Short mmCIF file of C-alpha atoms in Angstrom, two decimals:
data_model
loop_
_atom_site.label_atom_id
_atom_site.label_comp_id
_atom_site.label_asym_id
_atom_site.label_seq_id
_atom_site.Cartn_x
_atom_site.Cartn_y
_atom_site.Cartn_z
CA MET A 1 148.39 -56.37 27.51
CA ALA A 2 148.87 -53.37 30.74
CA ALA A 3 145.59 -51.98 31.48
CA LEU A 4 145.26 -48.40 31.09
CA GLY A 5 146.36 -46.59 33.89
CA ASN A 6 148.98 -48.31 34.86
CA GLN A 7 152.19 -46.35 36.27
CA GLY A 8 155.03 -46.69 37.53
CA THR A 9 157.22 -45.45 40.54
CA VAL A 10 159.73 -44.15 38.68
CA THR A 11 159.07 -41.20 37.11
CA GLU A 12 161.17 -38.31 34.69
CA ALA A 13 162.81 -36.02 37.27
CA ALA A 14 161.91 -32.13 37.33
CA GLY A 15 164.95 -30.01 35.81
CA PHE A 16 166.91 -32.70 34.72
CA ASN A 17 170.40 -32.21 33.61
CA PRO A 18 172.07 -35.12 32.69
CA GLU A 19 175.67 -33.10 32.94
CA ASP A 20 175.00 -32.10 36.42
CA ASP A 21 174.30 -35.97 36.96
CA SER A 22 177.66 -37.11 35.52
CA LYS A 23 179.44 -34.52 37.59
CA ARG A 24 178.09 -35.86 40.62
CA LEU A 25 178.85 -40.00 39.92
CA ARG A 26 182.00 -39.01 38.88
CA GLU A 27 182.97 -37.56 42.14
CA ALA A 28 180.70 -40.64 44.17
CA MET A 29 183.37 -42.74 42.64
CA LYS A 30 186.52 -40.74 43.22
CA GLY A 31 189.31 -41.77 45.71
CA ALA A 32 189.13 -44.29 48.41
CA GLY A 33 185.52 -45.75 48.64
CA THR A 34 182.11 -45.29 46.84
CA ASN A 35 179.29 -42.65 47.60
CA GLU A 36 176.31 -45.30 47.05
CA ALA A 37 174.18 -42.73 48.65
CA THR A 38 174.81 -41.01 45.28
CA ILE A 39 174.33 -43.55 43.10
CA ILE A 40 171.01 -44.53 43.93
CA GLU A 41 170.04 -40.92 44.94
CA ILE A 42 170.13 -40.45 41.11
CA LEU A 43 169.95 -43.46 39.31
CA ALA A 44 166.81 -44.28 41.59
CA HIS A 45 164.88 -41.39 40.41
CA ARG A 46 165.60 -40.96 36.87
CA THR A 47 163.65 -42.59 33.47
CA ILE A 48 165.26 -45.35 31.46
CA ALA A 49 165.60 -42.15 28.70
CA GLN A 50 166.93 -39.98 31.15
CA ARG A 51 170.11 -42.69 32.45
CA GLN A 52 170.64 -42.54 28.81
CA SER A 53 171.09 -38.99 28.12
CA ILE A 54 173.63 -39.20 31.53
CA LYS A 55 175.53 -42.45 29.92
CA GLU A 56 176.12 -40.14 27.03
CA ALA A 57 177.45 -37.03 29.22
CA PHE A 58 179.13 -39.16 30.96
CA LYS A 59 181.19 -40.19 28.09
CA ARG A 60 181.50 -36.71 26.57
CA SER A 61 183.19 -35.84 29.41
CA VAL A 62 185.14 -38.27 31.26
CA GLY A 63 185.98 -40.46 27.95
CA LYS A 64 184.76 -43.96 29.67
CA ASP A 65 182.01 -45.71 29.84
CA LEU A 66 179.28 -45.00 33.18
CA PRO A 67 178.65 -49.21 33.06
CA ASP A 68 182.08 -49.74 32.97
CA GLU A 69 183.60 -47.35 35.94
CA LEU A 70 180.43 -48.60 38.11
CA ARG A 71 181.25 -52.12 37.55
CA SER A 72 184.95 -51.61 38.71
CA GLU A 73 183.28 -49.81 41.65
CA LEU A 74 180.74 -52.09 42.74
CA THR A 75 179.83 -55.45 43.85
CA GLY A 76 176.84 -58.40 43.95
CA ASN A 77 173.80 -57.15 43.80
CA PHE A 78 174.28 -53.62 44.39
CA GLU A 79 176.31 -53.93 40.70
CA LYS A 80 173.39 -55.94 38.98
CA VAL A 81 170.52 -53.23 39.89
CA VAL A 82 172.90 -50.74 39.03
CA LEU A 83 173.95 -52.35 35.66
CA GLY A 84 170.38 -53.26 35.10
CA LEU A 85 169.31 -49.58 35.36
CA LEU A 86 171.52 -48.07 32.59
CA MET A 87 169.73 -50.47 30.24
CA PRO A 88 166.99 -49.45 27.62
CA ALA A 89 164.62 -52.08 28.91
CA PRO A 90 164.97 -54.08 25.71
CA VAL A 91 168.48 -54.85 26.07
CA TYR A 92 167.45 -55.28 29.48
CA ASP A 93 165.33 -58.46 28.56
CA ALA A 94 167.91 -59.54 26.46
CA TYR A 95 170.73 -59.62 28.82
CA GLU A 96 168.34 -61.32 31.15
CA LEU A 97 167.37 -64.14 28.83
CA ARG A 98 170.74 -64.63 27.69
CA ASN A 99 171.93 -65.04 31.24
CA ALA A 100 169.31 -67.84 31.78
CA ILE A 101 170.53 -69.45 28.49
CA LYS A 102 174.50 -69.80 28.88
CA GLY A 103 176.57 -71.65 30.58
CA ALA A 104 175.68 -75.11 31.94
CA GLY A 105 171.58 -75.46 33.17
CA THR A 106 168.74 -73.24 31.99
CA ASP A 107 166.71 -70.82 34.34
CA GLU A 108 163.50 -71.70 32.64
CA ALA A 109 161.55 -69.44 35.37
CA CYS A 110 163.09 -66.47 33.42
CA LEU A 111 162.51 -67.70 30.05
CA ILE A 112 158.79 -67.77 31.45
CA GLU A 113 158.21 -64.99 33.27
CA ILE A 114 159.92 -62.19 30.53
CA LEU A 115 158.36 -64.53 27.45
CA ALA A 116 154.82 -64.96 29.00
CA SER A 117 154.38 -61.17 30.36
CA ARG A 118 155.82 -58.77 27.00
CA THR A 119 153.81 -57.11 24.83
CA ASN A 120 154.65 -57.78 20.95
CA ASP A 121 156.37 -55.07 20.13
CA GLU A 122 158.52 -55.56 23.81
CA ILE A 123 159.25 -59.39 21.95
CA ARG A 124 160.15 -57.53 18.90
CA ALA A 125 162.77 -54.98 20.06
CA LEU A 126 164.45 -57.90 22.70
CA ARG A 127 164.71 -60.39 19.77
CA THR A 128 166.53 -57.92 17.85
CA CYS A 129 168.49 -56.36 21.04
CA TYR A 130 169.43 -60.14 21.53
CA LYS A 131 171.06 -60.47 18.10
CA THR A 132 172.94 -57.30 17.92
CA GLU A 133 174.31 -57.32 21.34
CA TYR A 134 175.05 -61.19 20.98
CA ASP A 135 174.97 -62.07 17.73
CA ARG A 136 172.52 -64.59 18.47
CA ASP A 137 169.12 -65.98 17.53
CA LEU A 138 167.44 -66.07 20.32
CA GLU A 139 164.47 -68.65 19.09
CA GLU A 140 167.81 -71.31 18.00
CA ASP A 141 169.34 -70.54 21.62
CA ILE A 142 166.02 -71.41 23.97
CA CYS A 143 165.20 -74.30 20.75
CA GLY A 144 168.68 -75.83 21.86
CA ASP A 145 168.07 -75.07 25.66
CA THR A 146 164.77 -76.37 25.63
CA SER A 147 162.74 -79.36 24.55
CA GLY A 148 159.39 -80.72 23.61
CA MET A 149 155.81 -78.99 24.21
CA PHE A 150 157.45 -76.57 26.33
CA CYS A 151 160.33 -74.83 24.07
CA ARG A 152 157.22 -75.07 21.60
CA VAL A 153 154.79 -72.71 23.61
CA LEU A 154 158.44 -70.38 24.17
CA VAL A 155 158.33 -70.30 20.57
CA SER A 156 154.82 -69.31 19.66
CA LEU A 157 155.16 -66.94 22.12
CA LEU A 158 159.08 -65.50 20.65
CA THR A 159 156.72 -65.07 17.59
CA ALA A 160 155.23 -62.31 19.02
CA GLY A 161 151.91 -62.98 17.00
CA ARG A 162 149.53 -62.50 19.69
CA ASP A 163 145.79 -60.74 18.67
CA GLU A 164 146.41 -57.75 20.58
CA SER A 165 143.14 -56.44 19.91
CA THR A 166 139.98 -55.66 22.34
CA THR A 167 137.56 -57.60 20.52
CA VAL A 168 135.69 -60.60 22.28
CA ASN A 169 134.00 -63.00 19.68
CA GLU A 170 131.07 -65.15 21.88
CA VAL A 171 130.79 -68.10 19.51
CA GLN A 172 134.72 -68.63 19.32
CA ALA A 173 134.54 -68.10 23.30
CA VAL A 174 132.42 -70.74 23.58
CA GLN A 175 134.14 -72.97 21.19
CA ASP A 176 137.82 -72.29 22.70
CA ALA A 177 136.35 -73.16 26.15
CA LYS A 178 135.01 -76.57 24.68
CA GLU A 179 138.16 -77.83 22.85
CA LEU A 180 140.55 -76.57 25.71
CA TYR A 181 138.13 -78.72 28.01
CA GLU A 182 138.05 -82.33 25.42
CA ALA A 183 141.67 -81.55 24.52
CA GLY A 184 142.52 -81.99 29.09
CA GLU A 185 139.47 -82.88 31.71
CA ALA A 186 137.35 -84.99 29.13
CA ARG A 187 139.85 -87.62 27.79
CA TRP A 188 142.93 -89.77 28.54
CA GLY A 189 145.64 -88.18 27.90
CA THR A 190 146.36 -83.91 26.93
CA ASP A 191 146.39 -82.12 23.67
CA GLU A 192 148.44 -79.97 24.79
CA VAL A 193 148.64 -78.35 21.10
CA LYS A 194 145.06 -77.11 21.55
CA PHE A 195 146.11 -75.38 25.00
CA LEU A 196 148.84 -73.54 22.95
CA THR A 197 146.91 -72.36 20.38
CA VAL A 198 143.92 -70.66 22.43
CA LEU A 199 146.47 -69.55 25.27
CA CYS A 200 149.45 -67.91 23.06
CA VAL A 201 147.67 -66.47 20.13
CA ARG A 202 144.07 -64.77 21.35
CA ASN A 203 143.52 -61.40 23.15
CA ARG A 204 143.15 -61.34 26.36
CA ASN A 205 139.81 -60.19 26.26
CA HIS A 206 138.95 -63.24 24.50
CA LEU A 207 140.73 -64.92 26.74
CA LEU A 208 139.01 -63.61 29.74
CA GLN A 209 135.50 -64.76 28.33
CA VAL A 210 136.77 -68.30 27.29
CA PHE A 211 137.87 -68.79 31.29
CA GLU A 212 134.23 -68.00 32.25
CA GLU A 213 133.07 -70.73 29.84
CA TYR A 214 135.44 -72.96 30.78
CA ARG A 215 134.55 -72.89 34.33
CA LYS A 216 130.44 -72.87 33.36
CA ILE A 217 131.85 -76.03 31.02
CA SER A 218 134.09 -77.66 33.65
CA GLY A 219 133.28 -76.58 36.95
CA ARG A 220 136.93 -75.71 37.23
CA ASP A 221 139.12 -72.45 36.94
CA ILE A 222 141.45 -72.81 34.09
CA GLU A 223 144.20 -73.03 36.40
CA ASP A 224 143.29 -76.41 38.26
CA SER A 225 142.99 -77.62 35.06
CA ILE A 226 146.54 -77.14 34.12
CA LYS A 227 147.84 -78.05 37.00
CA ARG A 228 145.86 -81.17 36.87
CA GLU A 229 146.68 -81.84 33.48
CA MET A 230 150.45 -80.92 33.25
CA SER A 231 153.46 -81.13 35.07
CA GLY A 232 157.09 -79.01 34.94
CA CYS A 233 158.23 -76.41 33.22
CA LEU A 234 154.89 -76.44 30.31
CA GLU A 235 152.68 -76.18 33.42
CA ASP A 236 154.89 -73.39 34.70
CA VAL A 237 154.51 -71.34 31.28
CA LEU A 238 151.21 -71.95 30.65
CA LEU A 239 150.09 -71.05 34.41
CA ALA A 240 152.11 -67.54 33.86
CA ILE A 241 150.23 -67.00 30.47
CA VAL A 242 146.91 -67.91 32.57
CA ARG A 243 147.82 -65.35 35.13
CA CYS A 244 149.69 -62.71 33.30
CA MET A 245 146.22 -62.65 31.10
CA LYS A 246 143.65 -62.40 34.11
CA SER A 247 146.34 -59.48 35.83
CA LYS A 248 149.84 -58.85 34.63
CA THR A 249 150.04 -57.01 37.76
CA GLY A 250 149.32 -59.43 40.17
CA PHE A 251 151.34 -62.46 38.32
CA PHE A 252 154.22 -59.84 38.98
CA ALA A 253 152.85 -59.30 42.94
CA GLU A 254 152.85 -62.97 43.29
CA ARG A 255 156.45 -63.76 41.85
CA LEU A 256 157.85 -60.79 44.42
CA TYR A 257 156.24 -62.48 47.15
CA LYS A 258 157.76 -65.76 46.00
CA SER A 259 161.05 -64.33 45.70
CA MET A 260 161.31 -63.52 49.45
CA LYS A 261 159.03 -65.94 51.41
CA GLY A 262 160.79 -68.71 53.40
CA LEU A 263 164.76 -68.84 54.00
CA GLY A 264 166.60 -66.96 51.38
CA THR A 265 165.79 -64.60 48.92
CA THR A 266 165.57 -65.08 45.12
CA ASP A 267 167.60 -61.50 44.65
CA SER A 268 167.59 -62.75 40.62
CA ILE A 269 163.96 -62.64 40.32
CA LEU A 270 163.58 -59.74 42.75
CA ILE A 271 166.11 -57.72 40.83
CA ARG A 272 164.57 -58.26 37.39
CA VAL A 273 160.67 -57.28 38.64
CA MET A 274 161.88 -54.31 40.18
CA VAL A 275 163.89 -52.84 37.27
CA SER A 276 161.73 -54.32 34.40
CA ARG A 277 158.82 -52.72 35.79
CA ALA A 278 159.69 -49.56 37.66
CA GLU A 279 158.67 -47.43 35.17
CA ILE A 280 155.81 -49.53 34.14
CA ASP A 281 153.24 -50.75 36.28
CA MET A 282 155.06 -50.89 39.69
CA VAL A 283 152.21 -48.46 41.68
CA ASP A 284 149.94 -50.84 40.80
CA ILE A 285 152.31 -54.14 41.61
CA LYS A 286 152.63 -52.25 45.05
CA ALA A 287 148.54 -51.95 45.30
CA GLU A 288 148.59 -55.62 44.29
CA PHE A 289 151.04 -56.60 46.64
CA LEU A 290 149.11 -55.22 49.29
CA LYS A 291 145.70 -56.82 48.39
CA MET A 292 147.00 -59.97 48.22
CA TYR A 293 149.56 -60.34 51.27
CA GLY A 294 148.10 -57.42 53.33
CA LYS A 295 151.84 -56.49 53.81
CA THR A 296 153.13 -53.80 51.77
CA LEU A 297 156.15 -54.65 48.93
CA TYR A 298 158.33 -51.78 50.79
CA SER A 299 158.70 -53.61 54.23
CA PHE A 300 158.24 -57.13 52.92
CA ILE A 301 161.44 -56.29 51.11
CA LYS A 302 163.18 -53.96 53.76
CA VAL A 303 162.54 -57.38 56.14
CA ARG A 304 163.52 -60.01 53.56
CA SER A 305 166.22 -58.73 51.72
CA ASN A 306 169.51 -56.82 51.54
CA CYS A 307 168.88 -55.62 47.95
CA HIS A 308 168.56 -52.01 47.21
CA GLN A 309 165.36 -52.98 45.92
CA SER A 310 163.18 -50.27 47.87
CA TRP A 311 164.69 -47.60 46.34
CA PHE A 312 162.11 -47.81 43.72
CA LEU A 313 159.10 -48.11 45.97
CA LYS A 314 158.60 -44.41 47.69
CA GLY A 315 157.39 -42.72 44.00
#
């Protein structure tokens, strides 16, 4: 659940004229070579809604799809970023989930990132887009590619059934914390279903209270207990849920940091977070990144990645 006041670095361009933008993009792709600076100047500084208008204007005036034309002109990560920018948010989420599932292997981290962080409305929209775009059922595809309790947690998140009110039931919060403790730290083995029931269903404010009560009862942070009791993808998805409840912007700041620290950069994570959050809460993610790591996100990306991601951060 996004905090009130969240804002993106990409906002509506003043004096927006989709026909003019379409013409400039067409000229940027004419002849030998491509004027990448013009593509960046336009697409990185228009909202998703404005980009849809540009796509429509381009098709009217040229008789071709803008994404297809850009795909033929661009390569690598630049192409991935630009094509991602041209997709409405639920279409982009569906596209990323499809890529995470299809082919050999599964990108579990992508499934976790998207499903643990989206609102009920966002999950319903991406499920619909997945069906429309690929004529496949997302739940069936996820069940075909994952298993066990990890699969059950993802399916629970896919139902978009989380309470999104702000009500905190103090008595229930204490009971939930007690049951989580008894399901994990206080017994031999772990009752994983209890973690699913509480973490995938309760609202954010209630869960924050549960986490406080849990610390009082167990003497540990809920994250520490999950790390002790779980492993693998189940541990990863439950930690992601907890961190999104505590601070969604902190969750994404950490995702960005981990995608770039050490040798090499996990460009797929970097691209996905930057594209999907640019218009939602990137200003807040930038501030959280600075607070958590003592470096600006802009400087970190410039030094550690050759992606065209720093476009979004000037806002």
